[in-house]
CSV table of C-alpha atoms and ligand atoms in Angstrom, one decimal:
chain,number,residue,atom,x,y,z
A,1266,MET,CA,11.1,40.2,-11.8
A,1267,ASN,CA,9.6,36.9,-9.6
A,1268,ARG,CA,12.2,35.2,-7.7
A,1269,PHE,CA,11.7,31.8,-10.1
A,1270,SER,CA,13.0,34.3,-13.2
A,1271,HIS,CA,15.8,35.4,-11.4
A,1272,ALA,CA,16.9,32.4,-11.0
A,1273,VAL,CA,16.4,31.4,-14.3
A,1274,GLU,CA,18.8,34.3,-15.1
A,1275,SER,CA,21.6,33.0,-12.8
A,1276,PHE,CA,21.7,29.7,-14.5
A,1277,ALA,CA,21.9,30.8,-18.2
A,1278,ALA,CA,24.9,32.7,-16.8
A,1279,LEU,CA,26.5,29.0,-16.4
A,1280,ASP,CA,25.0,28.2,-19.5
A,1281,LEU,CA,22.3,26.2,-17.8
A,1282,ASN,CA,18.7,25.7,-19.4
A,1283,VAL,CA,16.2,25.7,-16.1
A,1284,GLU,CA,12.9,24.4,-18.4
A,1285,GLU,CA,15.0,21.7,-19.8
A,1286,ALA,CA,16.1,20.4,-16.3
A,1287,LEU,CA,12.6,20.7,-14.6
A,1288,GLU,CA,10.9,18.5,-18.2
A,1289,GLN,CA,13.4,16.0,-17.8
A,1290,LEU,CA,13.4,15.5,-14.1
A,1291,ALA,CA,8.8,15.4,-14.5
A,1292,ALA,CA,9.5,12.9,-16.2
A,1293,ILE,CA,11.7,10.1,-14.5
A,1294,PRO,CA,9.7,7.8,-11.9
A,1295,PHE,CA,11.4,7.2,-7.9
A,1296,SER,CA,9.9,3.7,-7.2
A,1297,ILE,CA,8.9,4.6,-3.0
A,1298,PRO,CA,9.3,2.2,-0.7
A,1299,CYS,CA,6.1,0.7,0.6
A,1300,TRP,CA,8.3,-0.8,3.0
A,1301,GLN,CA,8.8,2.8,5.1
A,1302,PHE,CA,5.1,2.7,5.9
A,1303,ASP,CA,5.3,-0.1,8.1
A,1304,ASP,CA,8.5,-1.1,9.6
A,1305,VAL,CA,8.6,-3.4,7.1
A,1306,ALA,CA,6.3,-5.7,8.5
A,1307,GLY,CA,3.7,-6.4,5.3
A,1308,LEU,CA,-0.1,-7.3,5.9
A,1309,GLU,CA,-0.1,-11.9,5.7
A,1310,ALA,CA,-0.9,-12.1,9.6
A,1311,PRO,CA,-2.7,-9.2,11.2
A,1312,ASP,CA,0.7,-8.1,13.6
A,1313,SER,CA,3.1,-9.1,11.0
A,1314,SER,CA,6.5,-7.2,12.4
A,1315,LEU,CA,9.4,-7.4,10.8
A,1316,GLU,CA,12.3,-10.3,12.7
A,1317,GLY,CA,15.3,-11.4,10.9
A,1318,GLY,CA,17.2,-11.1,7.4
A,1319,GLY,CA,19.7,-9.3,8.8
A,1320,ILE,CA,17.9,-5.6,8.9
A,1321,ALA,CA,16.0,-3.9,11.5
A,1322,ALA,CA,13.7,-1.1,11.3
A,1323,THR,CA,14.0,0.8,15.0
A,1324,GLY,CA,11.9,3.2,16.6
A,1325,ASN,CA,8.0,3.1,17.9
A,1326,TYR,CA,6.6,6.4,16.0
A,1327,PRO,CA,2.5,6.0,16.9
A,1328,GLY,CA,0.2,5.7,14.0
A,1329,LYS,CA,1.7,2.8,12.4
A,1330,PRO,CA,-1.3,1.4,9.5
A,1331,ARG,CA,-3.0,-1.4,10.9
A,1332,ASN,CA,-4.6,-2.6,7.6
A,1333,GLY,CA,-3.7,-2.4,3.5
A,1334,ASP,CA,-6.8,0.1,3.5
A,1335,GLU,CA,-4.6,2.3,6.4
A,1336,LEU,CA,-1.0,1.5,4.8
A,1337,ARG,CA,-2.5,2.3,1.2
A,1338,GLN,CA,-4.7,5.7,2.2
A,1339,ASP,CA,-0.4,6.8,3.8
A,1340,ILE,CA,0.7,5.6,0.9
A,1341,SER,CA,-1.3,8.1,-1.5
A,1342,LEU,CA,-0.9,10.9,1.2
A,1343,ALA,CA,2.7,10.7,0.2
A,1344,MET,CA,2.3,10.1,-3.3
A,1345,ARG,CA,0.4,13.6,-3.3
A,1346,LEU,CA,3.2,16.0,-1.2
A,1347,THR,CA,6.0,14.2,-3.8
A,1348,PRO,CA,5.7,16.0,-7.1
A,1349,GLY,CA,6.6,14.1,-10.4
A,1350,ALA,CA,6.9,11.0,-11.7
A,1351,LYS,CA,6.9,8.4,-9.1
A,1352,ARG,CA,6.1,4.3,-8.5
A,1353,LEU,CA,5.4,2.4,-5.4
A,1354,ASN,CA,8.0,-0.6,-4.8
A,1355,LEU,CA,6.0,-3.8,-3.5
A,1356,HIS,CA,7.3,-6.9,-1.4
A,1357,ALA,CA,5.8,-10.3,-1.6
A,1358,CYS,CA,5.2,-9.9,2.4
A,1359,TYR,CA,2.1,-7.3,1.0
A,1360,ALA,CA,0.0,-9.8,-0.2
A,1361,GLU,CA,-3.4,-9.6,1.3
A,1362,ARG,CA,-4.7,-13.6,1.5
A,1363,ASP,CA,-8.3,-14.7,1.3
A,1364,ASP,CA,-7.1,-18.0,1.9
A,1365,SER,CA,-4.0,-18.3,4.7
A,1366,SER,CA,-3.1,-21.7,3.7
A,1367,SER,CA,-1.4,-20.3,0.7
A,1368,ASP,CA,2.0,-19.8,1.3
A,1369,ARG,CA,4.9,-18.2,-0.2
A,1370,ASP,CA,5.5,-20.4,-2.9
A,1371,ALA,CA,2.3,-20.2,-4.3
A,1372,TYR,CA,1.2,-16.5,-3.9
A,1373,THR,CA,-0.4,-15.2,-7.2
A,1374,ALA,CA,-1.7,-11.8,-8.5
A,1375,ASP,CA,-4.9,-12.4,-6.7
A,1376,PHE,CA,-3.4,-11.4,-3.2
A,1377,PHE,CA,-2.8,-8.3,-4.9
A,1378,ARG,CA,-5.8,-6.9,-6.0
A,1379,ASN,CA,-5.8,-4.5,-4.0
A,1380,TRP,CA,-2.3,-2.9,-4.5
A,1381,MET,CA,-3.2,-3.5,-8.6
A,1382,ASP,CA,-6.6,-1.5,-8.3
A,1383,TRP,CA,-4.9,1.5,-6.2
A,1384,SER,CA,-2.6,1.5,-9.2
A,1385,ARG,CA,-4.8,1.8,-11.5
A,1386,GLN,CA,-6.9,4.5,-9.1
A,1387,GLU,CA,-3.5,6.3,-8.2
A,1388,GLU,CA,-2.2,5.9,-11.5
A,1389,VAL,CA,1.3,4.9,-9.5
A,1390,ALA,CA,2.9,1.8,-11.2
A,1391,LEU,CA,4.0,-1.1,-9.4
A,1392,ASP,CA,7.5,-2.4,-9.2
A,1393,PHE,CA,8.2,-5.7,-7.1
A,1394,ASN,CA,10.4,-7.9,-4.6
A,1395,PRO,CA,10.0,-11.5,-3.5
A,1396,SER,CA,10.7,-11.6,0.5
A,1397,CYS,CA,13.4,-13.9,2.1
A,1398,PHE,CA,12.9,-13.1,5.6
A,1399,ASN,CA,10.2,-13.2,8.1
A,1400,HIS,CA,9.5,-16.5,7.4
A,1401,PRO,CA,10.0,-19.8,9.2
A,1402,MET,CA,11.5,-21.0,5.9
A,1403,ALA,CA,14.2,-18.1,6.5
A,1404,ASP,CA,15.2,-19.3,10.3
A,1405,SER,CA,18.1,-20.6,9.0
A,1406,GLY,CA,19.6,-17.6,7.4
A,1407,PHE,CA,19.6,-19.6,4.0
A,1408,THR,CA,16.9,-19.3,1.4
A,1409,TYR,CA,18.4,-19.4,-1.8
A,1410,ALA,CA,21.2,-20.7,-1.6
A,1411,SER,CA,19.8,-23.4,1.5
A,1412,ALA,CA,21.7,-26.3,1.5
A,1413,ASP,CA,18.7,-28.1,2.2
A,1414,PRO,CA,16.9,-29.2,-1.4
A,1415,ALA,CA,13.2,-28.1,0.5
A,1416,VAL,CA,14.3,-24.9,1.7
A,1417,GLN,CA,16.4,-24.0,-1.8
A,1418,GLU,CA,13.3,-25.2,-3.7
A,1419,PHE,CA,10.6,-23.2,-1.9
A,1420,TRP,CA,12.2,-20.0,-2.2
A,1421,ILE,CA,12.9,-20.4,-5.6
A,1422,ASN,CA,9.8,-21.2,-6.0
A,1423,HIS,CA,8.5,-17.8,-4.1
A,1424,ALA,CA,10.9,-15.9,-6.6
A,1425,VAL,CA,9.4,-17.8,-9.9
A,1426,ALA,CA,5.6,-16.8,-8.6
A,1427,CYS,CA,6.8,-13.3,-7.6
A,1428,ARG,CA,8.1,-13.1,-11.6
A,1429,HIS,CA,4.6,-13.9,-12.4
A,1430,ILE,CA,3.0,-11.8,-10.4
A,1431,ALA,CA,5.7,-9.5,-11.6
A,1432,ALA,CA,3.9,-10.0,-15.4
A,1433,ALA,CA,0.5,-8.6,-14.1
A,1434,PHE,CA,1.6,-5.9,-12.8
A,1435,ALA,CA,3.0,-5.3,-16.2
A,1436,ASP,CA,-0.4,-5.7,-18.0
A,1437,ASN,CA,-2.1,-4.3,-15.4
A,1438,GLN,CA,0.2,-0.9,-15.9
A,1439,ASN,CA,0.9,-1.5,-19.1
A,1440,GLY,CA,4.2,-0.6,-18.2
A,1441,PRO,CA,7.5,-2.9,-17.4
A,1442,CYS,CA,8.0,-3.8,-13.4
A,1443,THR,CA,10.9,-4.2,-11.5
A,1444,VAL,CA,11.7,-7.3,-9.5
A,1445,ASN,CA,14.0,-6.8,-7.2
A,1446,HIS,CA,16.1,-10.3,-5.8
A,1447,TRP,CA,17.8,-9.7,-2.6
A,1448,VAL,CA,18.4,-12.7,0.3
A,1449,PRO,CA,19.7,-11.9,2.8
A,1450,ASP,CA,22.1,-14.9,3.4
A,1451,GLY,CA,24.8,-15.2,5.2
A,1452,MET,CA,27.2,-16.2,8.0
A,1453,LYS,CA,27.8,-14.8,11.3
A,1454,ASP,CA,31.4,-16.0,11.8
A,1455,GLN,CA,34.2,-17.6,9.2
A,1456,PRO,CA,32.7,-20.2,6.9
A,1457,ALA,CA,35.2,-23.3,6.2
A,1458,ASP,CA,32.8,-23.2,3.1
A,1459,ARG,CA,32.7,-20.2,0.2
A,1460,LEU,CA,32.0,-21.8,-2.6
A,1461,GLY,CA,29.5,-24.0,-1.5
A,1462,PRO,CA,26.9,-21.6,-1.1
A,1463,ARG,CA,27.5,-19.2,-3.8
A,1464,LEU,CA,27.3,-22.3,-6.1
A,1465,ARG,CA,23.7,-22.9,-5.1
A,1466,LEU,CA,22.6,-19.3,-5.6
A,1467,GLN,CA,24.2,-19.3,-8.8
A,1468,ASP,CA,22.1,-22.2,-9.2
A,1469,ALA,CA,19.1,-21.0,-7.3
A,1470,LEU,CA,19.7,-18.1,-9.5
A,1471,ASN,CA,20.1,-19.8,-12.8
A,1472,ARG,CA,16.9,-21.9,-12.3
A,1473,ILE,CA,14.4,-18.6,-11.2
A,1474,LEU,CA,15.4,-16.4,-14.3
A,1475,ASP,CA,15.3,-19.2,-17.0
A,1476,ALA,CA,11.4,-20.3,-15.9
A,1477,ALA,CA,8.7,-18.9,-17.3
A,1478,PRO,CA,7.2,-15.9,-17.9
A,1479,GLN,CA,10.1,-14.9,-19.8
A,1480,ASP,CA,8.6,-11.5,-20.3
A,1481,GLU,CA,10.8,-8.3,-20.6
A,1482,ARG,CA,8.8,-6.3,-19.6
A,1483,VAL,CA,9.7,-8.1,-15.9
A,1484,GLU,CA,13.0,-6.4,-15.1
A,1485,ASP,CA,15.4,-8.8,-12.6
A,1486,ALA,CA,17.4,-7.1,-10.5
A,1487,VAL,CA,19.9,-8.6,-8.2
A,1488,GLU,CA,21.0,-7.2,-5.0
A,1489,CYS,CA,24.4,-7.3,-3.2
A,1490,LYS,CA,25.4,-6.7,0.1
A,1491,LEU,CA,29.1,-6.4,2.8
A,1492,PHE,CA,27.1,-7.8,5.5
A,1493,GLY,CA,24.5,-7.7,7.8
A,1494,ILE,CA,22.9,-8.4,11.7
A,1495,GLY,CA,24.2,-12.2,12.0
A,1496,SER,CA,25.9,-12.2,8.5
A,1497,GLU,CA,28.8,-10.6,9.6
A,1498,SER,CA,31.2,-12.6,8.4
A,1499,TYR,CA,30.0,-13.3,5.0
A,1500,VAL,CA,27.5,-13.1,2.5
A,1501,VAL,CA,26.7,-15.0,-0.1
A,1502,GLY,CA,25.8,-12.5,-2.7
A,1503,SER,CA,28.3,-10.1,-2.0
A,1504,HIS,CA,28.9,-7.5,-4.8
A,1505,GLU,CA,31.5,-9.1,-6.5
A,1506,PHE,CA,28.9,-12.5,-7.0
A,1507,TYR,CA,26.8,-10.5,-8.3
A,1508,LEU,CA,28.1,-8.3,-10.6
A,1509,GLY,CA,29.7,-10.9,-12.4
A,1510,TYR,CA,26.5,-12.7,-12.4
A,1511,ALA,CA,24.0,-9.6,-13.5
A,1512,ILE,CA,27.7,-8.9,-16.6
A,1513,ARG,CA,26.9,-12.6,-17.4
A,1514,ARG,CA,23.6,-12.3,-18.2
A,1515,GLN,CA,23.7,-8.3,-19.0
A,1516,MET,CA,20.5,-8.3,-16.1
A,1517,LEU,CA,20.2,-4.9,-14.2
A,1518,LEU,CA,22.4,-5.0,-10.6
A,1519,CYS,CA,21.1,-3.5,-7.5
A,1520,LEU,CA,23.9,-1.3,-6.1
A,1521,ASP,CA,22.2,0.1,-2.2
A,1522,ALA,CA,24.2,3.2,-1.1
A,1523,GLY,CA,24.0,1.5,2.4
A,1524,HIS,CA,25.5,-2.2,1.1
A,1525,PHE,CA,29.3,-1.0,1.0
A,1526,HIS,CA,32.1,-0.3,3.6
A,1527,PRO,CA,31.2,3.1,4.8
A,1528,THR,CA,34.3,4.8,3.2
A,1529,GLU,CA,33.1,3.8,-0.5
A,1530,THR,CA,30.7,6.0,-2.1
A,1531,LEU,CA,27.8,4.2,-5.1
A,1532,GLY,CA,28.4,7.0,-7.2
A,1533,ASP,CA,32.1,6.4,-7.9
A,1534,LYS,CA,30.7,2.6,-9.2
A,1535,ILE,CA,28.2,4.1,-11.5
A,1536,SER,CA,30.2,4.1,-15.1
A,1537,ALA,CA,32.4,1.2,-13.7
A,1538,THR,CA,29.3,-0.4,-13.1
A,1539,LEU,CA,28.0,0.7,-16.4
A,1540,LEU,CA,30.8,-0.3,-18.7
A,1541,HIS,CA,29.7,-3.8,-18.6
A,1542,LEU,CA,25.9,-3.7,-17.5
A,1543,PRO,CA,22.8,-2.9,-19.5
A,1544,GLY,CA,21.3,-0.7,-16.2
A,1545,LEU,CA,21.3,-0.5,-13.0
A,1546,LEU,CA,18.9,-0.4,-10.1
A,1547,LEU,CA,20.0,1.9,-7.3
A,1548,HIS,CA,18.4,1.5,-3.2
A,1549,LEU,CA,18.9,5.4,-1.9
A,1550,SER,CA,19.5,5.2,1.7
A,1551,ARG,CA,21.6,6.9,3.8
A,1552,GLY,CA,23.9,4.3,6.0
A,1553,VAL,CA,25.1,5.4,9.3
A,1554,ARG,CA,27.8,3.6,10.4
A,1555,TRP,CA,26.4,1.1,9.4
A,1556,ASP,CA,23.5,-0.2,6.7
A,1557,SER,CA,21.1,1.4,8.8
A,1558,ASP,CA,18.5,2.3,6.6
A,1559,HIS,CA,18.1,6.3,7.2
A,1560,VAL,CA,16.2,8.9,5.3
A,1561,VAL,CA,17.6,9.5,2.5
A,1562,THR,CA,18.7,13.7,2.5
A,1563,LEU,CA,20.4,15.8,0.1
A,1564,ASP,CA,23.4,15.0,1.2
A,1565,ASP,CA,27.4,14.7,-0.6
A,1566,PRO,CA,26.6,11.3,-1.3
A,1567,THR,CA,23.4,11.1,-3.0
A,1568,ARG,CA,25.0,14.2,-4.7
A,1569,LEU,CA,27.4,12.6,-6.1
A,1570,VAL,CA,25.5,9.5,-7.2
A,1571,MET,CA,23.5,11.8,-9.4
A,1572,GLU,CA,26.1,13.7,-10.8
A,1573,GLU,CA,27.2,10.8,-12.0
A,1574,ILE,CA,24.2,10.0,-13.8
A,1575,VAL,CA,24.1,12.8,-15.3
A,1576,ARG,CA,27.7,13.4,-16.5
A,1577,GLY,CA,27.9,9.7,-18.0
A,1578,GLY,CA,24.5,10.0,-20.1
A,1579,TYR,CA,23.0,7.2,-18.4
A,1580,LEU,CA,19.4,8.5,-17.2
A,1581,GLY,CA,17.9,5.9,-19.4
A,1582,HIS,CA,19.2,3.1,-17.7
A,1583,ILE,CA,18.8,3.8,-14.1
A,1584,ARG,CA,15.9,3.2,-12.1
A,1585,PHE,CA,15.8,5.1,-9.5
A,1586,GLY,CA,14.6,3.1,-6.3
A,1587,LEU,CA,14.8,4.5,-2.3
A,1588,ASP,CA,14.9,2.2,0.7
A,1589,TYR,CA,14.7,3.2,4.1
A,1590,PHE,CA,12.9,1.5,6.7
A,1591,ASP,CA,12.6,4.8,9.7
A,1592,ALA,CA,10.2,3.9,12.3
A,1593,SER,CA,11.5,7.1,15.1
A,1594,ILE,CA,9.9,9.5,13.1
A,1595,ASN,CA,6.8,9.8,11.4
A,1596,ARG,CA,6.6,6.9,8.5
A,1597,ILE,CA,5.3,9.1,6.2
A,1598,ALA,CA,7.1,12.6,6.0
A,1599,ALA,CA,10.0,10.2,6.3
A,1600,ALA,CA,8.9,9.0,3.1
A,1601,VAL,CA,8.0,12.4,1.8
A,1602,LEU,CA,11.8,13.9,2.7
A,1603,GLY,CA,13.4,10.4,1.6
A,1604,VAL,CA,11.8,11.1,-2.3
A,1605,ARG,CA,11.9,14.3,-2.2
A,1606,SER,CA,15.4,15.0,-1.3
A,1607,ALA,CA,16.5,12.5,-3.9
A,1608,LYS,CA,14.7,14.6,-6.3
A,1609,LYS,CA,16.1,17.5,-5.5
A,1610,ALA,CA,19.8,15.7,-5.4
A,1611,LEU,CA,18.8,15.3,-9.3
A,1612,LEU,CA,17.9,18.8,-9.8
A,1613,LEU,CA,20.8,19.8,-8.6
A,1614,ALA,CA,22.9,17.3,-10.4
A,1615,LEU,CA,21.0,18.2,-14.1
A,1616,LEU,CA,22.0,22.0,-13.3
A,1617,GLN,CA,25.6,21.6,-13.1
A,1618,PRO,CA,28.4,23.3,-15.2
A,1619,ASN,CA,29.4,20.1,-16.1
A,1620,SER,CA,30.8,20.9,-19.6
A,1621,GLN,CA,32.5,23.6,-18.2
A,1622,LEU,CA,33.7,21.0,-15.6
A,1623,LYS,CA,34.9,18.7,-17.6
A,1624,GLU,CA,36.8,21.5,-19.9
A,1625,LEU,CA,38.6,22.9,-17.0
A,1626,GLU,CA,39.6,19.0,-16.2
A,1627,ALA,CA,41.1,18.6,-19.9
A,1628,LYS,CA,42.9,21.9,-19.5
A,1629,GLY,CA,44.7,20.7,-16.1
A,1630,ASP,CA,43.4,23.6,-14.0
A,1631,PHE,CA,42.5,21.4,-11.5
A,1632,THR,CA,41.8,24.9,-9.2
A,1633,ALA,CA,39.6,26.2,-11.1
A,1634,ARG,CA,37.9,23.0,-11.5
A,1635,LEU,CA,37.8,22.6,-7.7
A,1636,CYS,CA,36.5,26.5,-7.6
A,1637,LEU,CA,33.5,26.1,-10.6
A,1638,MET,CA,32.0,23.4,-8.2
A,1639,GLU,CA,32.3,25.2,-4.8
A,1640,GLN,CA,30.7,28.0,-6.7
A,1641,ALA,CA,27.3,25.9,-7.9
A,1642,ARG,CA,26.6,24.9,-4.6
A,1643,LEU,CA,25.5,28.4,-4.2
A,1644,LEU,CA,23.5,28.3,-7.1
A,1645,PRO,CA,19.4,29.2,-6.1
A,1646,PHE,CA,17.9,25.8,-6.7
A,1647,GLY,CA,15.5,26.9,-3.9
A,1648,GLU,CA,13.9,28.9,-6.2
A,1649,VAL,CA,13.6,26.5,-9.5
A,1650,TRP,CA,12.2,23.4,-6.6
A,1651,GLU,CA,9.3,25.5,-5.3
A,1652,GLU,CA,8.8,26.1,-8.9
A,1653,PHE,CA,8.9,22.7,-10.0
A,1654,CYS,CA,6.6,22.1,-6.6
A,1655,ARG,CA,4.3,24.3,-7.7
A,1656,ARG,CA,4.0,22.8,-11.7
A,1657,GLN,CA,3.6,19.7,-9.7
A,1658,ASN,CA,0.2,21.0,-7.9
A,1659,CYS,CA,2.4,19.3,-4.8
A,1660,PRO,CA,3.3,21.9,-2.1
A,1661,GLY,CA,6.2,23.2,-1.1
A,1662,GLU,CA,9.5,23.0,0.9
A,1663,GLY,CA,7.9,25.0,3.8
A,1664,GLU,CA,4.0,23.6,3.2
A,1665,TRP,CA,3.9,20.2,3.4
A,1666,LEU,CA,5.1,18.7,6.4
A,1667,GLN,CA,1.5,20.6,7.4
A,1668,GLU,CA,-0.6,18.3,6.0
A,1669,VAL,CA,1.2,15.5,7.5
A,1670,LYS,CA,0.7,16.8,10.6
A,1671,ASP,CA,-2.9,17.5,10.2
A,1672,TYR,CA,-3.4,13.5,8.5
A,1673,GLU,CA,-1.6,12.3,11.8
A,1674,GLN,CA,-4.2,14.7,13.9
A,1675,ALA,CA,-7.0,13.3,12.2
A,1676,GLU,CA,-5.8,9.2,11.6
A,1677,PHE,CA,-3.2,8.6,13.8
A,1678,GLY,CA,-5.8,8.6,17.7
A,1679,LYS,CA,-7.5,5.7,16.1
A,1680,ARG,CA,-5.1,3.3,15.5
A,1681,GLU,CA,-3.7,3.3,19.1
A,1682,ALA,CA,-6.5,2.9,20.6
B,1897,RNT,C1,18.2,-6.1,2.5
B,1897,RNT,C2,18.2,-4.8,1.1
B,1897,RNT,C3,16.7,-5.0,0.8
B,1897,RNT,C4,15.6,-4.3,1.9
B,1897,RNT,C5,14.2,-4.4,1.0
B,1897,RNT,C6,13.2,-4.2,2.0
B,1897,RNT,O1,19.6,-5.0,2.9
B,1897,RNT,O2,18.4,-3.4,1.4
B,1897,RNT,O3,16.7,-4.4,-0.2
B,1897,RNT,O4,16.1,-3.7,3.0
B,1897,RNT,O5,13.8,-5.4,-0.1
B,1898,ZN,ZN1,17.9,-2.7,-0.6
């Protein structure tokens, strides 16, 4: 008997069906952040780099792509090394403008023609995000919630333009496109007025979401945050703000694993929020001491998120996205590692003895519950994951990195020249 069939038997002994889990895993798309590949630099100017917005990519690993074609080539490799369904999460600052006079408030789907072509070729659907940072109009630290009507208007127009672009993506991919609204708005020091900016943010969101297109394939989400660099004392779009707003509008709430107090776990928020919301967009990430956007690994917090989704029967209500940007290691490898890790966490969650655990809990046998949880950690997941990779024609754990290294060898030299 081969190692995979052996593994299947180990799971069957706990009433767990590996084939079912593999089928489910294959069908659930994970949206890969395009910004991991170039440190959130974007394509608007030849020498773009991330500044401001309260986020930062650190590191200077060589080989950063210099243009859209190199970026797409890197992303295509990452897609090939990641098993199962995938999407690509694009930011508006990845526009390729023929006409550099149009600013973000007037972007159209035309500037994303290359991305839409790539999307059809690769059969990878796109998600989208307004980019409310790294722009002179965001220099005050305020965008949707700006007290300056001209600034606020600019960003509202940008968001509306993005929703039109998302509708064009939806046509192009014949399916939905998530649009995530994240704004950096906040203050470094104690504000005297916490309400005013929140009223303005609410008003801006209403105007954005009530404008055309009213297209159900454009799935808007709002992303909350606790603090950022330069917004340590106050973030306008806090958790409570957006939770309330998303419930009122019955829209997606985006939860980013790095956006809470370090001892809070995203996993606990799944059932608490989904009791009141139609769905969640996840930004799986790994904050190390703060919102550091480290690459996702198969750690306990990520596992808990997946376990809660599976145990709550919420798979149909989750849009799986990732959010990290690490420039200190090979950027393509970082992208691949994060998505593979997140998918592994979901596989592990699908193969937990969840009903037995719930039974033990109902009986009050917390001793046996804890013991079974620990026992389940040692089940032979590795064999199941390797089989998944094989079936998806994707390299296994010990193989994929070499492909990235070979590519690095062949490609990165010319980029440094
Ligand atoms: C920032 C948010 C946001 C960004 C990306 C680039 O704190 O997490 O999601 O990281 O949109
Ligand atoms: Zn995020």
